[in-house]
Short mmCIF file of C-alpha atoms and ligand atoms in Angstrom, two decimals:
data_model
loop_
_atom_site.label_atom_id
_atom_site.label_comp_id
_atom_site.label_asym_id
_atom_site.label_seq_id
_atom_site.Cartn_x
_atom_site.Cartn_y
_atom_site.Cartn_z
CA UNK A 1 51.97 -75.65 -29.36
CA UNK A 2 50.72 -77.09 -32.59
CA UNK A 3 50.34 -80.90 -33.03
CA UNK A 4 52.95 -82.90 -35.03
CA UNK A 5 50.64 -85.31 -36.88
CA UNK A 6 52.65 -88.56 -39.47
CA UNK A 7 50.79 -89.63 -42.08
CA UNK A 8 51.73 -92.40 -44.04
CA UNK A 9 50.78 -92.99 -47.65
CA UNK A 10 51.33 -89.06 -47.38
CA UNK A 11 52.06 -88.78 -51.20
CA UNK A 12 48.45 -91.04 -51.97
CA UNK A 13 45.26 -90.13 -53.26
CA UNK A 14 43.64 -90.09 -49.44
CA UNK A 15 46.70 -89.41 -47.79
CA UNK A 16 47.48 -86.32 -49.36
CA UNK A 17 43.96 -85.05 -48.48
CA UNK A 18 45.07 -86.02 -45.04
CA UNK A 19 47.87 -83.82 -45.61
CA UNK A 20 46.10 -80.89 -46.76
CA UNK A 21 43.31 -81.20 -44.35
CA UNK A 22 45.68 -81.41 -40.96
CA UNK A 23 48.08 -78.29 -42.07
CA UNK A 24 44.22 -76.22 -42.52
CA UNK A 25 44.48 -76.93 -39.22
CA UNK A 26 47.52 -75.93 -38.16
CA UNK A 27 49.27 -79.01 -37.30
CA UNK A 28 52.84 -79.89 -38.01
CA UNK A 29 52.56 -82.23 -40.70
CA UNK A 30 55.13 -85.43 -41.36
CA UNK A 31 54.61 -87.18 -44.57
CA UNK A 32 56.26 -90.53 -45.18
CA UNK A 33 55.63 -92.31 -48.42
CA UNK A 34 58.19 -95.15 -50.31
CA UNK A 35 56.09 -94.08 -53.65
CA UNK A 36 55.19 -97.57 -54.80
CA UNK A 37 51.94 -96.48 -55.53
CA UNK A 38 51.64 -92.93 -54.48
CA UNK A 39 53.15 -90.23 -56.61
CA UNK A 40 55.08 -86.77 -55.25
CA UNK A 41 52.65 -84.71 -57.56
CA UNK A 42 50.07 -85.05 -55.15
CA UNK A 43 51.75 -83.14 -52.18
CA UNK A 44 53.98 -81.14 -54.39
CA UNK A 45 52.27 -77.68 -53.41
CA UNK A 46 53.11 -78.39 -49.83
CA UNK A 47 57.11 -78.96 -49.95
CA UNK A 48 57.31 -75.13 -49.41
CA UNK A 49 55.75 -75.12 -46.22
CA UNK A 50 57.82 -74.63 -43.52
CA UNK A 51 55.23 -77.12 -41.23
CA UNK A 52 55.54 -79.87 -44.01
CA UNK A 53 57.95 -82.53 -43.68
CA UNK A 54 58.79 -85.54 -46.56
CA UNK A 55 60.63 -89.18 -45.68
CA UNK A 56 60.88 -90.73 -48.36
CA UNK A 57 60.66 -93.89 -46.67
CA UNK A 58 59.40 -97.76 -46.68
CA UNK A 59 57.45 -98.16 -43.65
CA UNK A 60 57.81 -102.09 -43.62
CA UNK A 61 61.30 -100.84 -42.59
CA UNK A 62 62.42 -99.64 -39.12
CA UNK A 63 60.49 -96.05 -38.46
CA UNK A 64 62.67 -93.23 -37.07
CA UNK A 65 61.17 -89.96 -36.32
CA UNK A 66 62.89 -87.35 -33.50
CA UNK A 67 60.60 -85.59 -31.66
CA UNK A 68 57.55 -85.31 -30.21
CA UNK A 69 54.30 -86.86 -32.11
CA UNK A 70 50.82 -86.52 -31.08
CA UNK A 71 48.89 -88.27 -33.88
CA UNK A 72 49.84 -90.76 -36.66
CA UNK A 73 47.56 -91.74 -39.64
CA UNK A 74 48.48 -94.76 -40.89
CA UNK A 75 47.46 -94.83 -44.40
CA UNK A 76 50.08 -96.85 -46.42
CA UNK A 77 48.83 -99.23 -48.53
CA UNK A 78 48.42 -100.30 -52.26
CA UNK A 79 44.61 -99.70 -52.12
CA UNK A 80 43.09 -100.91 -56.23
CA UNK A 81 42.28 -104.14 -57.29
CA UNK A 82 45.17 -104.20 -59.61
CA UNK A 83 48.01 -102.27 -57.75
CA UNK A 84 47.73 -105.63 -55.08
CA UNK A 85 47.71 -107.67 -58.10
CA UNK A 86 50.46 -106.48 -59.16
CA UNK A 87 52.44 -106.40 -55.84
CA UNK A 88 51.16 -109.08 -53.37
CA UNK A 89 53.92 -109.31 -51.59
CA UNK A 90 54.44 -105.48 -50.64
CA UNK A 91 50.34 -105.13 -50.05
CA UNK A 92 50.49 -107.75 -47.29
CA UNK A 93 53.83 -106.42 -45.97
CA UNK A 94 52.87 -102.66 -45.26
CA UNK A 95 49.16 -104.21 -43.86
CA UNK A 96 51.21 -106.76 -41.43
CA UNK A 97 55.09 -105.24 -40.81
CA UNK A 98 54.23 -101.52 -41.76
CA UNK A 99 51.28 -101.31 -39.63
CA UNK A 100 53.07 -103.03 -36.53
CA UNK A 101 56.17 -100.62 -37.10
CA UNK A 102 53.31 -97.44 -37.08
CA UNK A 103 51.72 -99.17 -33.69
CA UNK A 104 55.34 -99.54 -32.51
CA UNK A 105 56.09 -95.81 -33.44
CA UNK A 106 52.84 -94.51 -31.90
CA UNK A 107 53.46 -96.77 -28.46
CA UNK A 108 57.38 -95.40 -28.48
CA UNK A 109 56.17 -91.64 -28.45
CA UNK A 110 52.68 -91.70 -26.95
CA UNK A 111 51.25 -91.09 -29.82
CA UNK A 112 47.10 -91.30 -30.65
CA UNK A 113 46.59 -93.32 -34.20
CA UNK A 114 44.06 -94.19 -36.34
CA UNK A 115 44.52 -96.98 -38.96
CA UNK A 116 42.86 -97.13 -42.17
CA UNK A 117 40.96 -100.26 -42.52
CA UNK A 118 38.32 -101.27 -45.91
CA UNK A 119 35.04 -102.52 -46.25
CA UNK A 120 37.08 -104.97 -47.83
CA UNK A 121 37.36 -106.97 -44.70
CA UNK A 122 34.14 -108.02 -44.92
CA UNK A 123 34.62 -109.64 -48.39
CA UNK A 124 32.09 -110.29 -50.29
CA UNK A 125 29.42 -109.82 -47.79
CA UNK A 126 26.57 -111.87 -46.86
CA UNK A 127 24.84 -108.91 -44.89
CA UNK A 128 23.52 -105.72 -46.77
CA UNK A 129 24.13 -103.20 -45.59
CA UNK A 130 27.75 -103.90 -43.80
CA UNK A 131 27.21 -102.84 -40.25
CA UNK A 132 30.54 -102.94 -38.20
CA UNK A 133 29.73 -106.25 -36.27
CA UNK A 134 28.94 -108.33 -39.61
CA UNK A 135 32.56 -110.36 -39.75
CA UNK A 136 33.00 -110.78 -43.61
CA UNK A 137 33.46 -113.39 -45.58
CA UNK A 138 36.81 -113.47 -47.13
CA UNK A 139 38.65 -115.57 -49.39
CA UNK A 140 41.77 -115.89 -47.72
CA UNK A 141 43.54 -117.28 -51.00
CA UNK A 142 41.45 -115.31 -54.20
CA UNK A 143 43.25 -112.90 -55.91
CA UNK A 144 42.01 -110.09 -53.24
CA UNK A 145 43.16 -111.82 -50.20
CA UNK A 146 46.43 -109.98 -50.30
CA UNK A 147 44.63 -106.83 -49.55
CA UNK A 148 41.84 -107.80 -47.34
CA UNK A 149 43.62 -110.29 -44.98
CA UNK A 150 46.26 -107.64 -44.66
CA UNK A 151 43.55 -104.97 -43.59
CA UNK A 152 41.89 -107.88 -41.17
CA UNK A 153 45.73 -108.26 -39.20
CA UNK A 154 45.63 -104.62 -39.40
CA UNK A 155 42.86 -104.52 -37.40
CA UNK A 156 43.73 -106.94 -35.18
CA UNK A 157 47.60 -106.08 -34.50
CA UNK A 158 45.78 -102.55 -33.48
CA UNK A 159 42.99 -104.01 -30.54
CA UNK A 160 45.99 -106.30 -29.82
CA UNK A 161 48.41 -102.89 -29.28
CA UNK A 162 45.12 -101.31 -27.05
CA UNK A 163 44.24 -104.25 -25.47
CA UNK A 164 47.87 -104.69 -23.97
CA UNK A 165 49.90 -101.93 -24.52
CA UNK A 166 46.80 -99.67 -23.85
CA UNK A 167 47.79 -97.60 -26.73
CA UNK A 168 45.08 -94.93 -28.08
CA UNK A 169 44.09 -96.37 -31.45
CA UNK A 170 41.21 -95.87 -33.57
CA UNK A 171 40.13 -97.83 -37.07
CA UNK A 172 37.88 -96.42 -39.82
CA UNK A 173 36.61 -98.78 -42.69
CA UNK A 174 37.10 -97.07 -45.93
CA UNK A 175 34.33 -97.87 -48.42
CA UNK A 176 34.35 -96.66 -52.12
CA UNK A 177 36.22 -93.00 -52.25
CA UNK A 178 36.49 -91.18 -55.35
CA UNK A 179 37.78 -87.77 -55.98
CA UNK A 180 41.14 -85.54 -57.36
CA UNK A 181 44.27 -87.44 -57.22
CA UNK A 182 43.31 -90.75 -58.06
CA UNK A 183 45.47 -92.26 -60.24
CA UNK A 184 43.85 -92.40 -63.92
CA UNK A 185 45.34 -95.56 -63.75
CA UNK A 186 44.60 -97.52 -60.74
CA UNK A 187 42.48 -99.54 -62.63
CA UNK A 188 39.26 -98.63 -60.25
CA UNK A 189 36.59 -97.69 -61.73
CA UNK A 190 35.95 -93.93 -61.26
CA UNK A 191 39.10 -93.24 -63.16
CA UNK A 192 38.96 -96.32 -65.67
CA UNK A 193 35.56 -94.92 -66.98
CA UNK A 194 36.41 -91.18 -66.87
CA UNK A 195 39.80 -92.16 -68.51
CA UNK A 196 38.19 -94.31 -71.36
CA UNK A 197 35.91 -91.73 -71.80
CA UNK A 198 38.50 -88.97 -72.52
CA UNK A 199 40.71 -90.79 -74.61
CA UNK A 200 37.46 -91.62 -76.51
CA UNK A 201 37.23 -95.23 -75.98
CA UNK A 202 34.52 -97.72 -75.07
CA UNK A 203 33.23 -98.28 -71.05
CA UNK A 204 34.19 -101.70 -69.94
CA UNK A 205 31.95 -102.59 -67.59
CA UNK A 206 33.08 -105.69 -65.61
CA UNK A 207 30.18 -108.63 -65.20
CA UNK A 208 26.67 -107.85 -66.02
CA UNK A 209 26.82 -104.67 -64.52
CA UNK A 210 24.36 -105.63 -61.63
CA UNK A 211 27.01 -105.64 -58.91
CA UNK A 212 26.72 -102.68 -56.58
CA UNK A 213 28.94 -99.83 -54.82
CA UNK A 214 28.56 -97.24 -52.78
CA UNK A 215 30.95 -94.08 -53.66
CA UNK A 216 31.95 -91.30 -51.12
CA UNK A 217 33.21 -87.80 -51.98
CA UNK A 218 37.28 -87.95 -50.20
CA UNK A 219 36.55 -84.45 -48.57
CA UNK A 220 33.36 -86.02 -46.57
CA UNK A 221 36.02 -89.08 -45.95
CA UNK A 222 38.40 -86.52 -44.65
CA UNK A 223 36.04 -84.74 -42.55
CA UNK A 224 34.71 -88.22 -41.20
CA UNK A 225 38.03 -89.12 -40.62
CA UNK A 226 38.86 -86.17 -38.51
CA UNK A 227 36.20 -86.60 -36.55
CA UNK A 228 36.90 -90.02 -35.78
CA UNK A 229 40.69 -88.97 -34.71
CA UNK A 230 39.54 -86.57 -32.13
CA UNK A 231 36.99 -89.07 -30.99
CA UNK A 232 37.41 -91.21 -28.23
CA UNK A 233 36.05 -93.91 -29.88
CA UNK A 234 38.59 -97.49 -30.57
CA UNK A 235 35.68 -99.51 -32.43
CA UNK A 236 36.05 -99.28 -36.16
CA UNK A 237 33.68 -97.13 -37.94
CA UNK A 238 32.79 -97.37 -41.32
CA UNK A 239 32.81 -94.33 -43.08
CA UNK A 240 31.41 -94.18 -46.64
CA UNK A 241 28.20 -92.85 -48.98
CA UNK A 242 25.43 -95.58 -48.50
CA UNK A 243 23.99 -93.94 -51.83
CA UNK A 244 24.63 -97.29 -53.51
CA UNK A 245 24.34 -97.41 -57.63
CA UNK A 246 25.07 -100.50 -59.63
CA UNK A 247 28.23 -100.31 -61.81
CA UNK A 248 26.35 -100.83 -65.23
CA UNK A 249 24.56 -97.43 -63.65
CA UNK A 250 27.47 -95.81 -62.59
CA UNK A 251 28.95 -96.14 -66.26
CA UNK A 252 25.96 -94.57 -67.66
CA UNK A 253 26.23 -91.30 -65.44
CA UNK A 254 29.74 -90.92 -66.60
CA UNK A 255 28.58 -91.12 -70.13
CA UNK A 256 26.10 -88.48 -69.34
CA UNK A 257 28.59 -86.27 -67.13
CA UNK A 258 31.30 -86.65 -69.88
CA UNK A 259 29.00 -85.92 -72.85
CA UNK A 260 30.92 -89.14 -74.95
CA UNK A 261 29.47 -90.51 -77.67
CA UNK A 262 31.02 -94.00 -76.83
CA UNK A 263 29.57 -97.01 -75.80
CA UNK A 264 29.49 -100.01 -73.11
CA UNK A 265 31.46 -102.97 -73.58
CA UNK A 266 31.07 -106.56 -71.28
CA UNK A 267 34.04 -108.08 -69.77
CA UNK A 268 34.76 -110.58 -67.38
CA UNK A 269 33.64 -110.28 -63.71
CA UNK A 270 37.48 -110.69 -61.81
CA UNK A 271 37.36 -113.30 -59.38
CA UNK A 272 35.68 -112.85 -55.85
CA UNK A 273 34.46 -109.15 -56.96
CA UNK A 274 32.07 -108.39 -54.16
CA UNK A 275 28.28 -108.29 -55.55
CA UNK A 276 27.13 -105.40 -53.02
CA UNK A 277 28.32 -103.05 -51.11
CA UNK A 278 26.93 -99.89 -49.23
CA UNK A 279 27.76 -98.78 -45.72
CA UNK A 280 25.96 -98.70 -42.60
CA UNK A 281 26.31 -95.45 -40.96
CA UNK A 282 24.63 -95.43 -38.23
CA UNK A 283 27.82 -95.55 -35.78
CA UNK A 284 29.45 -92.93 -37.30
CA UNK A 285 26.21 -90.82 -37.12
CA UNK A 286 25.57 -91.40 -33.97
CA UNK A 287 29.41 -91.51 -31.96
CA UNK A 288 30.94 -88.60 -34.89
CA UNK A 289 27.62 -86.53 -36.03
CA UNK A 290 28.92 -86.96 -39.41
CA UNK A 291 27.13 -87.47 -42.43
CA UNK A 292 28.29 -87.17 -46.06
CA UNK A 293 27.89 -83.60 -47.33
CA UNK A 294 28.49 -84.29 -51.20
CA UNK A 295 26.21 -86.01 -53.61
CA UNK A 296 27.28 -88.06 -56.40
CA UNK A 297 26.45 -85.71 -59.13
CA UNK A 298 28.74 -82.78 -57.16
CA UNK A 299 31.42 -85.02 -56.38
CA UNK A 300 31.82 -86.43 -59.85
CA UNK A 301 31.60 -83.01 -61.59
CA UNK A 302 34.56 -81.74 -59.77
CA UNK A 303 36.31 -84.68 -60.00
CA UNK A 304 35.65 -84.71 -63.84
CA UNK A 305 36.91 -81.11 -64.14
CA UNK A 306 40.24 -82.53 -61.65
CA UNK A 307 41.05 -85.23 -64.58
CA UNK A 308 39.94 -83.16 -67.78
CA UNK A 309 42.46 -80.71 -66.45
CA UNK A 310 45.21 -82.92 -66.35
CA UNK A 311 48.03 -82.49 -69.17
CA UNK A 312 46.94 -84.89 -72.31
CA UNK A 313 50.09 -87.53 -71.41
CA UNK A 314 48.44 -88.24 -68.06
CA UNK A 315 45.95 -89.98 -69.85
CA UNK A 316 47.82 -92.56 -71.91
CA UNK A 317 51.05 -93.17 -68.94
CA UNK A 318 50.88 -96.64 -68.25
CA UNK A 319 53.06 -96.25 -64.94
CA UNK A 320 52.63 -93.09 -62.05
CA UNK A 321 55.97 -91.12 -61.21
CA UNK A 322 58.38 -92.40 -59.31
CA UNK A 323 60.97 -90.48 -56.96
CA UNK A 324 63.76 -90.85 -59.64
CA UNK A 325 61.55 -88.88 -61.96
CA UNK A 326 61.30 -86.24 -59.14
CA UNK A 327 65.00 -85.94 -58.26
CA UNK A 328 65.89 -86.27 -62.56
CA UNK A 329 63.53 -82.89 -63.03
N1 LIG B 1 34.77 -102.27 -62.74
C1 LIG B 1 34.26 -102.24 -64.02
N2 LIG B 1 35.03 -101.73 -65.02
C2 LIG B 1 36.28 -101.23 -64.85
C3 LIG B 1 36.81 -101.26 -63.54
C4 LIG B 1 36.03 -101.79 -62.49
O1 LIG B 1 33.10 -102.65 -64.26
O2 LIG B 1 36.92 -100.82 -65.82
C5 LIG B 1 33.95 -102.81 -61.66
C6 LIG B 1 34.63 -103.86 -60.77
O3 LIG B 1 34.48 -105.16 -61.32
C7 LIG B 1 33.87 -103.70 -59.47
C8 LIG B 1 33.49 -102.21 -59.44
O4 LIG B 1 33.63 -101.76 -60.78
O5 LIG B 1 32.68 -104.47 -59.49
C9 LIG B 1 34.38 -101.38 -58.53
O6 LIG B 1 35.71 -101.70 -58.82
P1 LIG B 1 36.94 -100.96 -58.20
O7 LIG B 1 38.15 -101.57 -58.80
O8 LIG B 1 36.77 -99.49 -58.33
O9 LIG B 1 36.94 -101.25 -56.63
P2 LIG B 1 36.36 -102.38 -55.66
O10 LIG B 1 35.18 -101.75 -55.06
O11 LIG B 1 35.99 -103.61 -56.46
O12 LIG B 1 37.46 -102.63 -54.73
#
């Protein structure tokens, strides 16, 4: 019998990876997605599968799904800087009402599920590297609070669902992911730099430059993420590249990858951007055996060729598809 796995945030840049990843191994795969920030192009290739399934659905609504489930990945979420600008309101819904209607779903058919969670719960941390028992330090109210406290009740709503429903949960902490099917304009800043660098503008690096991230190839997520699933381990586990590179760095490498002639420009730090961040792996060496597989230079060289082969509009739309533009075509 194959598994039926759900995935929400099916149509997103990790989700859909999800997607791919679980039909490789021949599960029955259940995509849900409301499209806010995720766009059909994504998972496109996969509507003629006969083991694909779409709902177009908001999963801060009621969840109905017949049939058995085995496993649901609950990956809905606005996930940039400036997509939970943009919608606070809907960030801290799906984290709060979406995640407790995936827990609810997952208790109602016995399901296993594994939440995505962000080194952004630990703010703008204090210890360096972020093992999983530092505790953050958050600004409830700054401008990323929407996100963060979201992902901190997401974690909590899931012990709260193992502690006393005894449902089988697990929780990964997402740090820094890069790869195809970001959006080129999600405002992070993998595809700001690529972006500005293809449509021949200037690198605006954010601050001095001096702050620090740590970016992971999504197929070494994926793979850490499967691992974690079959596990039977409910701590969270951070999964992420601890190769960590400042961002003033990280904009020069992109000027060498992309070959443009154009130059760095200073802008304002936003408020509460975290100063470091790298990930400390140790847990997920030791409970998954996983490691990343893909070095920076790899990772970004396919995911330079992904954008470059985009069609030239891609790189001057201000706004991703929506379903209308889907159901128009
Ligand atoms: N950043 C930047 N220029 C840009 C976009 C982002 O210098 O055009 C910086 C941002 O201030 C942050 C880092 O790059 O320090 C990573 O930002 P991103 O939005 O990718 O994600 P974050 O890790 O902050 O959630």
């Amino acid at each position: 019998m194959k598994k039926t796995v759900v995935i929400s945030g099916a149509a997103g840049f990790i989700g859909s990876h999800l997607c791919d990843r679980f039909l490789r191994e021949d599960c029955r795969v259940i995509g849900i997605d409301n499209l806010i920030t995720g766009d059909l192009q994504n998972i496109e290739h996969l509507f003629k599968l006969p083991e694909f399934e779409f709902y177009h659905h908001d999963i801060t609504k009621y969840v109905h799904i017949p049939g058995s489930i085995d496993y649901i990945l609950h990956f809905a979420s606005p996930a940039s800087p400036i997509d939970y600008l943009k919608i606070p309101i809907q960030t801290l819904k799906v984290g709060a009402h979406g995640t407790h209607n995936m827990l609810g779903l997952a208790k109602a058919k016995n399901a296993r599920i594994l939440v995505a969670s962000t080194s952004e719960v630990y703010g703008d941390p204090e210890v360096h590297p972020q093992t999983e028992d530092y505790v953050g330090h958050v600004n409830p109210i700054g401008p990323r609070g929407v996100y963060d406290e979201a992902k901190r009740y997401l974690e909590a709503m899931t012990m709260a669902y193992h502690n006393f429903h005894k449902l089988d949960t697990r929780i990964v902490r997402i740090f820094n992911t890069y790869g195809p099917r970001m959006r080129l304009n999600d405002g992070r800043v993998l595809p700001a730099f690529i972006g500005q660098a293809l449509r021949g503008e200037d690198l605006t690096v954010f601050g001095d430059g001096m702050q620090t991230r740590s970016f992971c190839y999504v197929d070494d997520l994926v793979e850490g993420i499967y691992r974690l699933l079959l596990s039977d381990f409910y701590e969270p586990v951070n999964i992420g590249n601890p190769s960590e590179i400042t961002i003033l760095d990280f904009a020069k490498e992109i000027i060498k990858l992309t070959g443009t002639d154009q130059k760095i420009t200073f802008e304002p730090l936003p408020k509460d951007d975290p100063m470091q961040r790298k990930p400390d792996i140790t847990r997920a060496k030791s409970v998954l055996n996983w490691t990343p597989k893909v070095d920076r230079a790899e990772g970004l060289k396919i995911t330079y060729d992904y954008f470059k082969s985009l069609p030239e509009e891609e790189l001057y739309k201000k706004e991703h598809n929506t379903f209308e533009d889907y159901i128009i075509k």
